[in-house]
């Protein structure tokens, strides 16, 4: 990549990556910290199960120093890592694995930043609805000076227009990272459904889904881990800030597409409309968990709706909720919640969608 001062020793590293591991496997335990970033550390698993495949029950609980990640006080700093999802490791390859973990406190309560726990209860309570999610993760690549990658030093690229789904030098930057990430996601078994270059240069998107229930959050967080880990090798930073550059530059979102089984069947539009009515009544509650600094992005310009108003429409990219043209035409399918910011937590988004549309965990018990 042009303009980088990054030094790579890949050729040296490769000599070691193929060494025999003498029957053990390496598990990379991954968790989410207090800032919505990913952290990870590596553990030797001395025995590989006879089937060759690790299951959650084969993986020991582990811990880390929560005072170093803003997740626990210094005088009671142990936070526990409980494995919840396993993916093949595209860096170390088989038999090595990536492990998404939930964070738990020493007293047996979920950690403050463990948003998966509540979301999973809602998914379980309403699993008969067969909820599907597809999230579009937009992100921006930065150089080591925190400038969007490839932007001229001390200046700006030409106005937006040629960059969205662009092809060619000067239109897109860091395609190597995007390609590496796509391949790594497929190797890991992540349900990535596509990628595209975005409206602002050095901004890209990948989509995960459709995934049922809690799986969406697990897959999206693993995809975020892979993106940061791969960009690290290429000497680029990932930012999920929803408005990385102020002014006439598009922000970054996490459009959240949703359907229940009823919505996907002929006549499903009435279920989509009923859900939108419920979303309208809880606009503020949704915005509260749809990411930090989203006020800078949801301005009513740059293909967004205003943060203060709930709106919806068929094929309307300036609305809070968009019903895709084809769905409007067929009369069933799914809808898109365009409000979430790129830095929102997918467990919080999918959790509140379930709660608003189908009711809380207690409502499900009563029903
Ligand atoms: P956009 O036109 O908004 O850019 P994308 O193609 O980027 O849309 O993303 C659409 C997302 O919607 C994908 O992640 C896809 O998997 C997801 N999706 C498609 N059908 C459904 C459905 N029935 N329920 C939930 N999500 C869906
Ligand atoms: Mn998209
Ligand atoms: Mn997009
Ligand atoms: Mn979209």
Coordinates of C-alpha atoms in Angstrom, one line a residue, residues 42-357:
X42 CA -4.1 -16.8 23.6
X43 CA -4.5 -20.1 25.5
X44 CA -2.9 -23.5 24.9
X45 CA -5.5 -26.3 24.8
X46 CA -3.3 -29.4 25.5
X47 CA -5.7 -32.0 24.1
X48 CA -7.7 -31.9 20.9
X49 CA -11.0 -33.9 21.1
X50 CA -11.0 -37.2 19.2
X51 CA -13.6 -35.8 16.7
X52 CA -11.1 -33.0 15.9
X53 CA -13.8 -30.4 16.7
X54 CA -13.9 -28.4 19.9
X55 CA -17.3 -27.8 21.5
X56 CA -18.1 -25.1 24.1
X57 CA -18.0 -27.6 26.9
X58 CA -14.4 -28.5 26.0
X59 CA -13.3 -25.0 26.7
X60 CA -12.3 -23.9 30.2
X61 CA -13.5 -20.6 31.7
X62 CA -10.6 -18.1 31.9
X63 CA -10.1 -14.6 33.3
X64 CA -8.3 -11.3 32.8
X65 CA -7.4 -8.1 34.6
X66 CA -10.5 -6.0 34.3
X67 CA -8.8 -3.0 35.8
X68 CA -6.6 -2.7 32.7
X69 CA -9.6 -2.6 30.4
X70 CA -12.0 -0.4 32.3
X71 CA -14.2 -3.4 33.2
X72 CA -13.4 -3.8 36.9
X73 CA -12.0 -1.8 39.9
X74 CA -8.3 -2.4 40.8
X75 CA -9.2 -3.9 44.2
X76 CA -11.4 -6.6 42.7
X77 CA -10.0 -6.8 39.2
X78 CA -10.7 -10.4 38.0
X79 CA -13.2 -10.6 35.2
X80 CA -14.2 -14.1 34.0
X81 CA -14.3 -15.2 30.4
X82 CA -17.1 -17.7 29.5
X83 CA -16.8 -19.2 26.0
X84 CA -20.0 -18.9 24.0
X85 CA -19.0 -19.3 20.3
X86 CA -16.2 -21.0 18.4
X87 CA -14.8 -20.2 14.9
X88 CA -11.9 -21.7 12.9
X89 CA -8.9 -19.5 13.2
X90 CA -7.9 -18.1 9.7
X91 CA -4.5 -16.9 11.0
X92 CA -3.1 -20.0 12.7
X93 CA -5.5 -22.4 10.8
X94 CA -6.7 -25.8 12.0
X95 CA -6.8 -27.1 14.7
X96 CA -6.6 -23.6 16.2
X97 CA -9.7 -21.7 17.1
X98 CA -11.2 -18.2 17.8
X99 CA -13.5 -18.1 20.9
X100 CA -16.0 -15.4 21.5
X101 CA -16.5 -15.0 25.3
X102 CA -19.0 -13.3 27.6
X103 CA -17.6 -11.3 30.6
X104 CA -18.7 -12.2 34.1
X105 CA -17.9 -10.7 37.5
X106 CA -16.4 -12.6 40.4
X107 CA -19.8 -12.4 42.3
X108 CA -21.5 -14.4 39.5
X109 CA -23.3 -11.4 37.9
X110 CA -22.8 -10.4 34.2
X111 CA -20.2 -7.7 33.7
X112 CA -21.6 -4.2 33.0
X113 CA -20.4 -4.4 29.3
X114 CA -21.8 -7.9 28.8
X115 CA -24.7 -7.0 26.5
X116 CA -25.0 -10.5 25.1
X117 CA -26.5 -11.9 28.3
X118 CA -29.7 -9.8 28.2
X119 CA -30.0 -10.1 24.5
X120 CA -29.7 -13.9 24.6
X121 CA -32.6 -14.1 27.2
X122 CA -34.8 -12.1 24.7
X123 CA -33.8 -14.4 21.8
X124 CA -34.6 -17.5 23.9
X125 CA -37.9 -16.1 25.1
X126 CA -39.1 -15.3 21.5
X127 CA -37.3 -18.0 19.5
X128 CA -40.6 -19.3 18.1
X129 CA -40.7 -16.1 16.0
X130 CA -37.5 -17.3 14.2
X131 CA -36.0 -13.8 14.1
X132 CA -33.5 -13.1 11.3
X133 CA -31.0 -10.2 11.4
X134 CA -28.7 -8.8 8.7
X135 CA -26.4 -6.0 9.7
X136 CA -24.4 -3.7 7.4
X137 CA -21.2 -2.7 9.1
X138 CA -19.7 0.5 7.7
X139 CA -16.2 1.5 8.9
X140 CA -13.3 3.8 8.0
X141 CA -9.6 3.0 7.5
X142 CA -7.1 5.4 9.0
X143 CA -3.4 5.8 8.6
X144 CA -1.1 6.0 11.6
X145 CA -1.7 9.8 11.7
X146 CA -5.4 9.1 12.1
X147 CA -6.2 10.5 8.7
X148 CA -8.5 8.5 6.4
X149 CA -6.2 6.2 4.5
X150 CA -5.0 7.6 1.1
X151 CA -6.3 11.1 1.7
X152 CA -3.8 13.8 0.6
X153 CA -1.6 15.2 3.4
X154 CA -2.9 18.6 4.5
X155 CA -5.8 18.5 2.0
X156 CA -9.0 16.7 0.9
X157 CA -9.9 14.3 -1.9
X158 CA -12.4 15.5 -4.5
X159 CA -16.1 15.6 -3.5
X160 CA -18.1 12.4 -3.0
X161 CA -19.4 10.7 -6.1
X162 CA -16.8 8.4 -7.7
X163 CA -16.0 6.4 -4.5
X164 CA -19.1 4.4 -3.8
X165 CA -18.5 0.9 -5.2
X166 CA -15.6 2.5 -7.0
X167 CA -13.0 0.7 -9.1
X168 CA -9.5 2.2 -9.8
X169 CA -6.6 4.0 -8.2
X170 CA -7.6 7.2 -6.5
X171 CA -11.2 6.0 -6.1
X172 CA -10.7 3.2 -3.5
X173 CA -8.1 2.6 -0.8
X174 CA -7.0 -0.5 1.0
X175 CA -8.8 -3.1 -1.1
X176 CA -6.1 -5.6 0.0
X177 CA -7.5 -5.3 3.6
X178 CA -11.1 -5.7 2.4
X179 CA -10.2 -8.8 0.3
X180 CA -8.2 -10.4 3.2
X181 CA -11.1 -9.8 5.6
X182 CA -13.7 -11.3 3.3
X183 CA -11.6 -14.5 2.8
X184 CA -10.8 -14.7 6.5
X185 CA -14.5 -14.4 7.4
X186 CA -15.4 -17.2 5.0
X187 CA -12.7 -19.4 6.4
X188 CA -14.0 -18.8 9.9
X189 CA -17.5 -19.7 8.9
X190 CA -18.9 -16.2 9.5
X191 CA -22.1 -15.6 7.6
X192 CA -20.7 -12.6 5.7
X193 CA -23.0 -11.8 2.8
X194 CA -21.0 -9.1 0.9
X195 CA -18.8 -6.1 0.9
X196 CA -18.7 -2.7 -0.9
X197 CA -16.7 0.5 -1.0
X198 CA -18.7 3.4 0.5
X199 CA -19.5 7.0 -0.4
X200 CA -16.6 8.6 1.5
X201 CA -13.2 7.5 0.3
X202 CA -11.4 5.0 2.7
X203 CA -14.9 4.0 4.0
X204 CA -16.1 0.4 3.4
X205 CA -19.0 -1.9 4.3
X206 CA -19.4 -5.5 4.9
X207 CA -22.7 -7.3 5.7
X208 CA -23.3 -10.2 8.1
X209 CA -26.5 -12.2 7.8
X210 CA -29.2 -13.3 7.7
X211 CA -28.4 -14.9 11.1
X212 CA -31.0 -16.2 13.5
X213 CA -31.2 -14.9 17.0
X214 CA -28.0 -14.3 19.1
X215 CA -25.8 -15.7 16.3
X216 CA -25.8 -12.3 14.6
X217 CA -24.0 -10.6 17.4
X218 CA -21.5 -13.5 17.7
X219 CA -20.7 -13.4 14.0
X220 CA -20.5 -9.7 13.8
X221 CA -18.2 -9.3 16.7
X222 CA -16.0 -12.1 15.3
X223 CA -15.9 -10.2 12.0
X224 CA -15.0 -7.0 13.8
X225 CA -12.2 -8.8 15.5
X226 CA -10.9 -10.2 12.2
X227 CA -11.0 -6.7 10.6
X228 CA -9.0 -5.1 13.4
X229 CA -6.5 -8.0 13.4
X230 CA -6.0 -7.9 9.6
X231 CA -5.7 -4.1 9.4
X232 CA -3.0 -4.4 12.1
X233 CA -0.9 -6.5 9.8
X234 CA -1.3 -3.9 7.0
X235 CA -0.5 -1.0 9.2
X236 CA -3.9 0.6 9.1
X237 CA -6.4 1.5 11.9
X238 CA -10.1 0.8 11.9
X239 CA -12.4 3.4 13.3
X240 CA -16.1 2.8 13.9
X241 CA -16.8 6.4 14.6
X242 CA -20.2 7.4 13.0
X243 CA -18.9 10.7 11.7
X244 CA -15.1 10.4 11.3
X245 CA -14.8 13.6 9.2
X246 CA -17.1 16.5 9.8
X247 CA -18.7 18.4 6.9
X248 CA -19.8 17.1 3.5
X249 CA -18.6 13.5 4.1
X250 CA -20.9 10.6 4.7
X251 CA -21.0 9.1 8.2
X252 CA -20.9 5.4 9.0
X253 CA -23.8 3.3 10.1
X254 CA -24.8 -0.2 11.1
X255 CA -28.1 -0.6 9.1
X256 CA -30.0 -3.4 10.8
X257 CA -32.3 -5.6 8.6
X258 CA -34.9 -7.6 10.4
X259 CA -37.6 -10.2 9.8
X260 CA -39.7 -12.7 11.7
X261 CA -41.1 -15.9 10.2
X262 CA -44.5 -14.1 9.9
X263 CA -43.0 -11.2 8.0
X264 CA -41.3 -13.5 5.5
X265 CA -44.5 -15.2 4.5
X266 CA -47.1 -13.9 1.9
X267 CA -49.2 -11.3 3.7
X268 CA -46.2 -10.5 5.9
X269 CA -46.5 -6.7 5.3
X270 CA -49.1 -6.4 8.1
X271 CA -46.6 -7.8 10.5
X272 CA -43.9 -5.4 9.2
X273 CA -46.3 -2.5 9.6
X274 CA -47.3 -3.6 13.2
X275 CA -43.6 -3.8 14.1
X276 CA -42.9 -0.3 12.7
X277 CA -45.8 1.1 14.7
X278 CA -44.2 -0.3 17.9
X279 CA -40.8 1.0 16.9
X280 CA -42.3 4.5 16.5
X281 CA -43.4 4.5 20.2
X282 CA -39.9 3.7 21.4
X283 CA -37.7 5.9 19.2
X284 CA -35.8 7.5 22.1
X285 CA -35.1 4.1 23.8
X286 CA -33.7 2.8 20.6
X287 CA -31.5 5.8 19.9
X288 CA -30.1 5.5 23.4
X289 CA -28.5 2.1 22.5
X290 CA -27.8 2.8 18.8
X291 CA -24.3 4.1 19.4
X292 CA -22.3 7.1 20.7
X293 CA -22.0 10.3 18.8
X294 CA -25.0 9.3 16.5
X295 CA -26.3 12.9 16.7
X296 CA -23.3 13.9 14.5
X297 CA -24.5 11.4 11.9
X298 CA -28.3 11.4 12.0
X299 CA -28.7 14.9 10.6
X300 CA -31.3 14.3 7.9
X301 CA -28.6 14.7 5.3
X302 CA -26.1 12.2 3.7
X303 CA -28.7 9.4 3.4
X304 CA -29.9 9.6 7.0
X305 CA -33.1 10.5 8.9
X306 CA -33.0 13.2 11.6
X307 CA -32.3 11.8 15.1
X308 CA -35.3 13.7 16.6
X309 CA -38.0 12.3 14.3
X310 CA -39.2 8.7 13.5
X311 CA -40.0 8.3 9.8
X312 CA -40.5 5.3 7.5
X313 CA -41.1 4.6 3.9
X314 CA -40.7 2.3 0.9
X315 CA -37.2 2.8 -0.7
X316 CA -36.6 5.9 1.4
X317 CA -32.9 6.3 2.4
X318 CA -33.7 9.5 4.3
X319 CA -36.1 7.7 6.7
X320 CA -35.4 6.0 10.1
X321 CA -36.9 2.7 8.7
X322 CA -36.8 1.7 5.0
X323 CA -39.0 -1.0 3.5
X324 CA -37.0 -2.2 0.5
X325 CA -38.7 -1.6 -2.9
X326 CA -38.9 -5.3 -3.6
X327 CA -40.5 -6.0 -0.2
X328 CA -43.1 -3.3 -0.8
X329 CA -43.8 -4.8 -4.2
X330 CA -44.2 -8.5 -3.0
X331 CA -46.0 -7.6 0.2
X332 CA -43.7 -9.6 2.5
X333 CA -40.0 -9.9 3.5
X334 CA -38.1 -7.6 5.9
X335 CA -37.4 -4.0 6.9
X336 CA -34.3 -2.0 7.5
X337 CA -33.7 0.1 10.6
X338 CA -31.2 2.7 9.3
X339 CA -30.7 4.5 12.7
X340 CA -27.9 2.4 14.4
X341 CA -24.4 4.0 14.2
X342 CA -21.4 2.0 13.1
X343 CA -20.1 1.8 16.7
X344 CA -23.3 0.4 18.1
X345 CA -23.2 -3.0 19.8
X346 CA -25.1 -5.7 17.7
X347 CA -26.2 -7.5 20.9
X348 CA -27.9 -4.2 22.1
X349 CA -29.5 -3.6 18.7
X350 CA -30.9 -7.1 18.1
X351 CA -32.0 -7.2 21.8
X352 CA -34.0 -4.0 21.8
X353 CA -35.6 -4.9 18.4
X354 CA -36.8 -8.2 20.0
X355 CA -38.0 -6.4 23.2
X356 CA -39.9 -3.7 21.3
X357 CA -41.5 -5.9 18.7

